[in-house]
Amino acid sequence: MVFRRLLGRIHAGFEWWEELDIAEKYLLYMAAGMYGGTIYGTYQRRARLMIPESDYLLASFYRVDEQQKKAFEANWSDQARLAQRQPGYEWTRTYKALDWQESPFQYITFRMWDQSTNYLRMVQFDPTWKELSKRVGATCTEQKDTVFRILIDDSVKRIID
């Protein structure tokens, strides 16, 4: 009985579909695509939000006189220790030039934050950070900060995860 009623409904649906003109059918195809795309897009967005990715890479370039090298490294270390205790901080990598005189900069630092707001909150509202930044600025001749976004990541860590 239930099976026969189900077959009757399916047959009625096919008859209804055959009575539609081409414009009405295209409208239904478009509506089905819209709903399908909405469901798929929502699924993809939720999957991406479940695995948050860091998106704020700050690169700092420093030119330092050789006489100020030790003072700069001490002040920079204090600044790095403060950053490590902030919410949203992930990691820091600092590189020192091997050829001191020929390099366009002597130190380059990459610091990863999970969001720009965490970094900007520290820079704008933390008085200790401001004081340490003055000390670092006093020991280097030039400092330049640049923000990068990741376009392609082929690191081994991502493959393992």
PDB file of C-alpha atoms in Angstrom:
ATOM      1  CA  MET A   1       0.000   0.000   0.000  1.00  0.00           C
ATOM      2  CA  VAL A   2       2.702   2.495   1.013  1.00  0.00           C
ATOM      3  CA  PHE A   3       4.886   1.410  -1.872  1.00  0.00           C
ATOM      4  CA  ARG A   4       2.053   1.864  -4.365  1.00  0.00           C
ATOM      5  CA  ARG A   5       1.295   5.350  -2.982  1.00  0.00           C
ATOM      6  CA  LEU A   6       5.005   6.273  -3.280  1.00  0.00           C
ATOM      7  CA  LEU A   7       5.096   5.096  -6.903  1.00  0.00           C
ATOM      8  CA  GLY A   8       1.957   7.125  -7.605  1.00  0.00           C
ATOM      9  CA  ARG A   9       3.608  10.273  -6.212  1.00  0.00           C
ATOM     10  CA  ILE A  10       6.750   9.697  -8.263  1.00  0.00           C
ATOM     11  CA  HIS A  11       4.663   9.189 -11.400  1.00  0.00           C
ATOM     12  CA  ALA A  12       2.701  12.390 -10.668  1.00  0.00           C
ATOM     13  CA  GLY A  13       6.001  14.233 -10.257  1.00  0.00           C
ATOM     14  CA  PHE A  14       7.204  13.042 -13.669  1.00  0.00           C
ATOM     15  CA  GLU A  15       3.920  14.137 -15.255  1.00  0.00           C
ATOM     16  CA  TRP A  16       4.252  17.552 -13.616  1.00  0.00           C
ATOM     17  CA  TRP A  17       7.832  17.861 -14.893  1.00  0.00           C
ATOM     18  CA  GLU A  18       6.780  17.002 -18.451  1.00  0.00           C
ATOM     19  CA  GLU A  19       4.113  19.736 -18.423  1.00  0.00           C
ATOM     20  CA  LEU A  20       6.678  22.462 -17.599  1.00  0.00           C
ATOM     21  CA  ASP A  21       8.050  24.542 -20.438  1.00  0.00           C
ATOM     22  CA  ILE A  22      11.812  24.989 -20.935  1.00  0.00           C
ATOM     23  CA  ALA A  23      12.022  28.320 -19.066  1.00  0.00           C
ATOM     24  CA  GLU A  24      10.379  26.842 -15.979  1.00  0.00           C
ATOM     25  CA  LYS A  25      12.725  23.861 -16.080  1.00  0.00           C
ATOM     26  CA  TYR A  26      15.771  26.163 -16.310  1.00  0.00           C
ATOM     27  CA  LEU A  27      14.439  28.152 -13.375  1.00  0.00           C
ATOM     28  CA  LEU A  28      14.194  24.969 -11.319  1.00  0.00           C
ATOM     29  CA  TYR A  29      17.736  23.924 -12.391  1.00  0.00           C
ATOM     30  CA  MET A  30      19.008  27.324 -11.319  1.00  0.00           C
ATOM     31  CA  ALA A  31      17.225  27.110  -7.947  1.00  0.00           C
ATOM     32  CA  ALA A  32      18.603  23.606  -7.347  1.00  0.00           C
ATOM     33  CA  GLY A  33      22.119  24.850  -8.194  1.00  0.00           C
ATOM     34  CA  MET A  34      21.740  27.786  -5.847  1.00  0.00           C
ATOM     35  CA  TYR A  35      20.644  25.584  -2.957  1.00  0.00           C
ATOM     36  CA  GLY A  36      23.304  22.994  -3.713  1.00  0.00           C
ATOM     37  CA  GLY A  37      26.003  25.681  -3.880  1.00  0.00           C
ATOM     38  CA  THR A  38      24.827  27.191  -0.616  1.00  0.00           C
ATOM     39  CA  ILE A  39      24.983  23.851   1.149  1.00  0.00           C
ATOM     40  CA  TYR A  40      28.406  23.021  -0.317  1.00  0.00           C
ATOM     41  CA  GLY A  41      29.820  26.488   0.452  1.00  0.00           C
ATOM     42  CA  THR A  42      28.568  26.326   4.032  1.00  0.00           C
ATOM     43  CA  TYR A  43      30.149  22.895   4.450  1.00  0.00           C
ATOM     44  CA  GLN A  44      33.505  24.144   3.087  1.00  0.00           C
ATOM     45  CA  ARG A  45      33.479  27.272   5.247  1.00  0.00           C
ATOM     46  CA  ARG A  46      32.713  25.326   8.415  1.00  0.00           C
ATOM     47  CA  ALA A  47      35.517  22.872   7.633  1.00  0.00           C
ATOM     48  CA  ARG A  48      37.947  25.756   7.150  1.00  0.00           C
ATOM     49  CA  LEU A  49      36.882  27.416  10.409  1.00  0.00           C
ATOM     50  CA  MET A  50      37.357  24.194  12.359  1.00  0.00           C
ATOM     51  CA  ILE A  51      41.066  24.204  11.438  1.00  0.00           C
ATOM     52  CA  PRO A  52      42.140  27.816  11.957  1.00  0.00           C
ATOM     53  CA  GLU A  53      45.206  28.967  10.080  1.00  0.00           C
ATOM     54  CA  SER A  54      47.486  31.791  11.012  1.00  0.00           C
ATOM     55  CA  ASP A  55      47.323  34.662   8.594  1.00  0.00           C
ATOM     56  CA  TYR A  56      49.548  37.430   9.943  1.00  0.00           C
ATOM     57  CA  LEU A  57      53.269  37.089   9.217  1.00  0.00           C
ATOM     58  CA  LEU A  58      55.269  40.131  10.249  1.00  0.00           C
ATOM     59  CA  ALA A  59      58.746  40.507   8.743  1.00  0.00           C
ATOM     60  CA  SER A  60      61.083  43.044  10.341  1.00  0.00           C
ATOM     61  CA  PHE A  61      64.332  44.158   8.728  1.00  0.00           C
ATOM     62  CA  TYR A  62      67.057  45.778  10.849  1.00  0.00           C
ATOM     63  CA  ARG A  63      70.260  47.595   9.922  1.00  0.00           C
ATOM     64  CA  VAL A  64      72.630  47.628  12.880  1.00  0.00           C
ATOM     65  CA  ASP A  65      76.135  49.036  13.340  1.00  0.00           C
ATOM     66  CA  GLU A  66      78.701  46.463  14.426  1.00  0.00           C
ATOM     67  CA  GLN A  67      79.357  48.407  17.644  1.00  0.00           C
ATOM     68  CA  GLN A  68      75.666  48.127  18.602  1.00  0.00           C
ATOM     69  CA  LYS A  69      75.346  44.409  17.828  1.00  0.00           C
ATOM     70  CA  LYS A  70      75.312  43.135  21.443  1.00  0.00           C
ATOM     71  CA  ALA A  71      73.015  45.901  22.703  1.00  0.00           C
ATOM     72  CA  PHE A  72      70.609  45.301  19.812  1.00  0.00           C
ATOM     73  CA  GLU A  73      70.508  41.544  20.427  1.00  0.00           C
ATOM     74  CA  ALA A  74      69.840  42.062  24.156  1.00  0.00           C
ATOM     75  CA  ASN A  75      67.025  44.555  23.517  1.00  0.00           C
ATOM     76  CA  TRP A  76      65.570  42.413  20.756  1.00  0.00           C
ATOM     77  CA  SER A  77      65.585  39.353  23.052  1.00  0.00           C
ATOM     78  CA  ASP A  78      63.633  41.263  25.689  1.00  0.00           C
ATOM     79  CA  GLN A  79      61.127  42.292  23.041  1.00  0.00           C
ATOM     80  CA  ALA A  80      60.815  38.701  21.785  1.00  0.00           C
ATOM     81  CA  ARG A  81      60.212  37.356  25.302  1.00  0.00           C
ATOM     82  CA  LEU A  82      57.396  39.868  25.776  1.00  0.00           C
ATOM     83  CA  ALA A  83      55.820  38.871  22.449  1.00  0.00           C
ATOM     84  CA  GLN A  84      55.953  35.194  23.431  1.00  0.00           C
ATOM     85  CA  ARG A  85      53.639  35.855  26.382  1.00  0.00           C
ATOM     86  CA  GLN A  86      50.962  37.591  24.280  1.00  0.00           C
ATOM     87  CA  PRO A  87      47.744  35.912  23.122  1.00  0.00           C
ATOM     88  CA  GLY A  88      47.827  34.999  19.466  1.00  0.00           C
ATOM     89  CA  TYR A  89      51.622  34.749  19.278  1.00  0.00           C
ATOM     90  CA  GLU A  90      52.841  31.615  17.515  1.00  0.00           C
ATOM     91  CA  TRP A  91      56.533  31.733  16.642  1.00  0.00           C
ATOM     92  CA  THR A  92      59.536  33.873  15.770  1.00  0.00           C
ATOM     93  CA  ARG A  93      62.494  33.171  13.512  1.00  0.00           C
ATOM     94  CA  THR A  94      65.393  35.583  13.346  1.00  0.00           C
ATOM     95  CA  TYR A  95      68.274  35.410  10.898  1.00  0.00           C
ATOM     96  CA  LYS A  96      71.563  37.297  11.056  1.00  0.00           C
ATOM     97  CA  ALA A  97      73.522  38.220   7.945  1.00  0.00           C
ATOM     98  CA  LEU A  98      76.778  36.347   7.416  1.00  0.00           C
ATOM     99  CA  ASP A  99      78.342  39.125   5.334  1.00  0.00           C
ATOM    100  CA  TRP A 100      77.735  42.095   7.623  1.00  0.00           C
ATOM    101  CA  GLN A 101      78.930  44.884   5.320  1.00  0.00           C
ATOM    102  CA  GLU A 102      77.486  43.695   1.999  1.00  0.00           C
ATOM    103  CA  SER A 103      74.009  42.756   3.194  1.00  0.00           C
ATOM    104  CA  PRO A 104      71.139  45.253   2.725  1.00  0.00           C
ATOM    105  CA  PHE A 105      70.106  44.451   6.314  1.00  0.00           C
ATOM    106  CA  GLN A 106      71.874  42.690   9.169  1.00  0.00           C
ATOM    107  CA  TYR A 107      68.889  41.015  10.857  1.00  0.00           C
ATOM    108  CA  ILE A 108      65.585  39.776   9.537  1.00  0.00           C
ATOM    109  CA  THR A 109      62.832  38.552  11.842  1.00  0.00           C
ATOM    110  CA  PHE A 110      59.702  36.628  10.915  1.00  0.00           C
ATOM    111  CA  ARG A 111      57.021  36.620  13.585  1.00  0.00           C
ATOM    112  CA  MET A 112      53.743  34.713  13.102  1.00  0.00           C
ATOM    113  CA  TRP A 113      50.508  35.798  14.779  1.00  0.00           C
ATOM    114  CA  ASP A 114      47.174  34.071  14.447  1.00  0.00           C
ATOM    115  CA  GLN A 115      45.379  37.364  13.711  1.00  0.00           C
ATOM    116  CA  SER A 116      46.404  40.921  13.033  1.00  0.00           C
ATOM    117  CA  THR A 117      44.252  42.178  15.909  1.00  0.00           C
ATOM    118  CA  ASN A 118      46.368  40.349  18.503  1.00  0.00           C
ATOM    119  CA  TYR A 119      49.580  41.935  17.217  1.00  0.00           C
ATOM    120  CA  LEU A 120      48.059  45.396  16.850  1.00  0.00           C
ATOM    121  CA  ARG A 121      46.586  45.257  20.359  1.00  0.00           C
ATOM    122  CA  MET A 122      50.043  44.573  21.787  1.00  0.00           C
ATOM    123  CA  VAL A 123      51.745  47.260  19.723  1.00  0.00           C
ATOM    124  CA  GLN A 124      49.159  49.956  20.421  1.00  0.00           C
ATOM    125  CA  PHE A 125      48.276  49.343  24.056  1.00  0.00           C
ATOM    126  CA  ASP A 126      51.224  47.643  25.797  1.00  0.00           C
ATOM    127  CA  PRO A 127      53.527  50.253  27.424  1.00  0.00           C
ATOM    128  CA  THR A 128      56.287  47.680  27.922  1.00  0.00           C
ATOM    129  CA  TRP A 129      56.301  46.924  24.202  1.00  0.00           C
ATOM    130  CA  LYS A 130      56.534  50.630  23.414  1.00  0.00           C
ATOM    131  CA  GLU A 131      59.527  51.038  25.735  1.00  0.00           C
ATOM    132  CA  LEU A 132      61.304  47.995  24.314  1.00  0.00           C
ATOM    133  CA  SER A 133      60.615  49.217  20.772  1.00  0.00           C
ATOM    134  CA  LYS A 134      62.295  52.520  21.644  1.00  0.00           C
ATOM    135  CA  ARG A 135      65.332  50.614  22.937  1.00  0.00           C
ATOM    136  CA  VAL A 136      65.532  48.462  19.824  1.00  0.00           C
ATOM    137  CA  GLY A 137      65.117  51.563  17.649  1.00  0.00           C
ATOM    138  CA  ALA A 138      67.940  53.301  19.516  1.00  0.00           C
ATOM    139  CA  THR A 139      70.374  50.449  18.791  1.00  0.00           C
ATOM    140  CA  CYS A 140      69.618  50.075  15.071  1.00  0.00           C
ATOM    141  CA  THR A 141      70.097  52.577  12.273  1.00  0.00           C
ATOM    142  CA  GLU A 142      67.050  51.476  10.287  1.00  0.00           C
ATOM    143  CA  GLN A 143      64.001  49.284  10.921  1.00  0.00           C
ATOM    144  CA  LYS A 144      61.284  48.293   8.485  1.00  0.00           C
ATOM    145  CA  ASP A 145      58.226  46.131   9.205  1.00  0.00           C
ATOM    146  CA  THR A 146      56.255  44.417   6.463  1.00  0.00           C
ATOM    147  CA  VAL A 147      53.228  42.113   6.645  1.00  0.00           C
ATOM    148  CA  PHE A 148      52.935  39.034   4.449  1.00  0.00           C
ATOM    149  CA  ARG A 149      50.080  36.640   3.715  1.00  0.00           C
ATOM    150  CA  ILE A 150      50.638  32.982   2.850  1.00  0.00           C
ATOM    151  CA  LEU A 151      49.751  32.162  -0.740  1.00  0.00           C
ATOM    152  CA  ILE A 152      51.209  28.665  -1.035  1.00  0.00           C
ATOM    153  CA  ASP A 153      52.349  26.427   1.811  1.00  0.00           C
ATOM    154  CA  ASP A 154      54.079  23.198   0.863  1.00  0.00           C
ATOM    155  CA  SER A 155      55.690  22.589   4.223  1.00  0.00           C
ATOM    156  CA  VAL A 156      56.114  19.079   5.565  1.00  0.00           C
ATOM    157  CA  LYS A 157      54.072  19.951   8.661  1.00  0.00           C
ATOM    158  CA  ARG A 158      50.932  20.391   6.566  1.00  0.00           C
ATOM    159  CA  ILE A 159      51.431  17.024   4.862  1.00  0.00           C
ATOM    160  CA  ILE A 160      51.787  15.272   8.228  1.00  0.00           C
ATOM    161  CA  ASP A 161      48.638  16.901   9.631  1.00  0.00           C
TER     162      ASP A 161
END
